Amino acid sequence: MKRKLIIIGVSIAVLFGGFTLSNILKESKKPPLKNKGISTATVFAETIKNSTLPLGFTATGSLEAKNRVEIYAEVQGVMTSPIGSFKEGAFYKKGKPLVAIESDVYRASLMSQKSSLQNLVTSALADLRLDYSSSFEK
């Protein structure tokens, strides 16, 4: 019980001391001095004129295409550009071919396969003539 009374008494003394100290500090505070003179501000003005500004700028970075197109060949051959090499900023008209395929290799391969087919047919006809000789005219 004594302990509670001591704690309450000390608490009231601390609160009273804090309140008294804050009042003393309030009264000792000096009010700010008011400026009785007229203050002037200096303003600089400049005339302007309308003109166009260049909008060019340089930048570094990487560029990614908005739309991508996959180009692949259904036949073998070397892809070349009939309009020369691709250049930065070049314009291409709609429907104009961008690449062409040199078909020499493909054409030679096709002729080889055609020759192989003819040889197979010829050899098969000879075997058929031997096996079914009654079906062929003499």
C-alpha positions as semicolon CSV with decimal commas, in nm:
position;residue;x (nm);y (nm);z (nm)
1;M;0,000;0,000;0,000
2;K;0,281;0,236;0,088
3;R;0,443;0,159;-0,240
4;K;0,131;0,260;-0,435
5;L;0,109;0,590;-0,245
6;I;0,475;0,666;-0,320
7;I;0,429;0,594;-0,691
8;I;0,116;0,813;-0,709
9;G;0,290;1,096;-0,521
10;V;0,597;1,087;-0,746
11;S;0,375;1,082;-1,057
12;I;0,180;1,389;-0,939
13;A;0,507;1,569;-0,856
14;V;0,650;1,492;-1,204
15;L;0,333;1,615;-1,375
16;F;0,324;1,932;-1,163
17;G;0,696;1,995;-1,227
18;G;0,650;1,948;-1,604
19;F;0,349;2,182;-1,613
20;T;0,538;2,450;-1,416
21;L;0,847;2,420;-1,639
22;S;0,639;2,454;-1,959
23;N;0,472;2,773;-1,824
24;I;0,812;2,925;-1,738
25;L;0,944;2,848;-2,088
26;K;0,632;2,999;-2,249
27;E;0,668;3,326;-2,061
28;S;1,041;3,358;-2,133
29;K;0,987;3,328;-2,510
30;K;1,038;3,664;-2,683
31;P;0,792;3,762;-2,956
32;P;0,946;3,791;-3,305
33;L;1,040;4,139;-3,424
34;K;0,815;4,279;-3,692
35;N;0,971;4,439;-3,999
36;K;0,833;4,791;-4,021
37;G;1,013;4,877;-4,347
38;I;0,873;4,838;-4,695
39;S;1,022;4,543;-4,875
40;T;1,083;4,557;-5,247
41;A;1,139;4,261;-5,474
42;T;1,355;4,282;-5,784
43;V;1,203;4,125;-6,095
44;F;1,387;4,075;-6,423
45;A;1,182;4,064;-6,744
46;E;1,291;3,944;-7,085
47;T;1,114;3,976;-7,418
48;I;1,033;3,655;-7,601
49;K;0,974;3,574;-7,963
50;N;0,807;3,275;-8,124
51;S;1,035;3,045;-8,321
52;T;1,067;2,678;-8,409
53;L;1,299;2,451;-8,220
54;P;1,478;2,155;-8,378
55;L;1,340;1,825;-8,254
56;G;1,641;1,607;-8,339
57;F;1,809;1,409;-8,065
58;T;2,050;1,120;-8,038
59;A;2,004;0,817;-7,818
60;T;2,174;0,486;-7,759
61;G;2,004;0,158;-7,681
62;S;1,858;-0,150;-7,839
63;L;1,565;-0,163;-8,077
64;E;1,305;-0,436;-8,096
65;A;1,063;-0,477;-8,385
66;K;0,693;-0,432;-8,318
67;N;0,596;-0,709;-8,559
68;R;0,821;-1,001;-8,640
69;V;0,807;-1,204;-8,959
70;E;0,954;-1,551;-8,994
71;I;1,101;-1,617;-9,336
72;Y;1,176;-1,972;-9,436
73;A;1,223;-2,147;-9,767
74;E;1,033;-2,455;-9,869
75;V;1,312;-2,547;-10,110
76;Q;1,690;-2,552;-10,080
77;G;1,904;-2,276;-10,222
78;V;2,103;-1,968;-10,138
79;M;1,894;-1,667;-10,036
80;T;1,996;-1,341;-10,203
81;S;1,845;-0,996;-10,211
82;P;1,739;-0,878;-10,558
83;I;1,740;-0,514;-10,442
84;G;2,089;-0,518;-10,291
85;S;2,177;-0,537;-9,927
86;F;1,938;-0,423;-9,657
87;K;2,024;-0,073;-9,539
88;E;1,921;0,121;-9,233
89;G;1,625;0,349;-9,301
90;A;1,555;0,207;-9,649
91;F;1,195;0,202;-9,774
92;Y;1,041;-0,094;-9,956
93;K;0,722;-0,089;-10,161
94;K;0,437;-0,329;-10,101
95;G;0,464;-0,648;-10,306
96;K;0,831;-0,598;-10,394
97;P;1,035;-0,915;-10,323
98;L;1,287;-0,872;-10,043
99;V;1,473;-1,200;-10,102
100;A;1,519;-1,441;-10,390
101;I;1,647;-1,798;-10,390
102;E;1,922;-1,905;-10,627
103;S;1,765;-2,228;-10,741
104;D;2,065;-2,380;-10,925
105;V;2,128;-2,631;-10,645
106;Y;1,757;-2,710;-10,615
107;R;1,717;-2,748;-10,993
108;A;2,016;-2,987;-11,013
109;S;1,873;-3,191;-10,722
110;L;1,533;-3,205;-10,895
111;M;1,688;-3,325;-11,221
112;S;1,883;-3,592;-11,031
113;Q;1,568;-3,717;-10,859
114;K;1,379;-3,717;-11,190
115;S;1,657;-3,923;-11,349
116;S;1,649;-4,167;-11,056
117;L;1,272;-4,205;-11,098
118;Q;1,307;-4,275;-11,471
119;N;1,576;-4,539;-11,400
120;L;1,348;-4,708;-11,143
121;V;1,053;-4,710;-11,385
122;T;1,272;-4,849;-11,664
123;S;1,408;-5,127;-11,444
124;A;1,060;-5,208;-11,314
125;L;0,924;-5,229;-11,672
126;A;1,195;-5,476;-11,766
127;D;1,102;-5,696;-11,470
128;L;0,731;-5,667;-11,553
129;R;0,799;-5,767;-11,913
130;L;0,978;-6,081;-11,796
131;D;0,714;-6,171;-11,536
132;Y;0,406;-6,091;-11,748
133;S;0,523;-6,149;-12,104
134;S;0,174;-6,243;-12,224
135;S;0,041;-5,895;-12,144
136;F;0,293;-5,715;-12,368
137;E;0,273;-5,698;-12,747
138;K;0,555;-5,855;-12,941
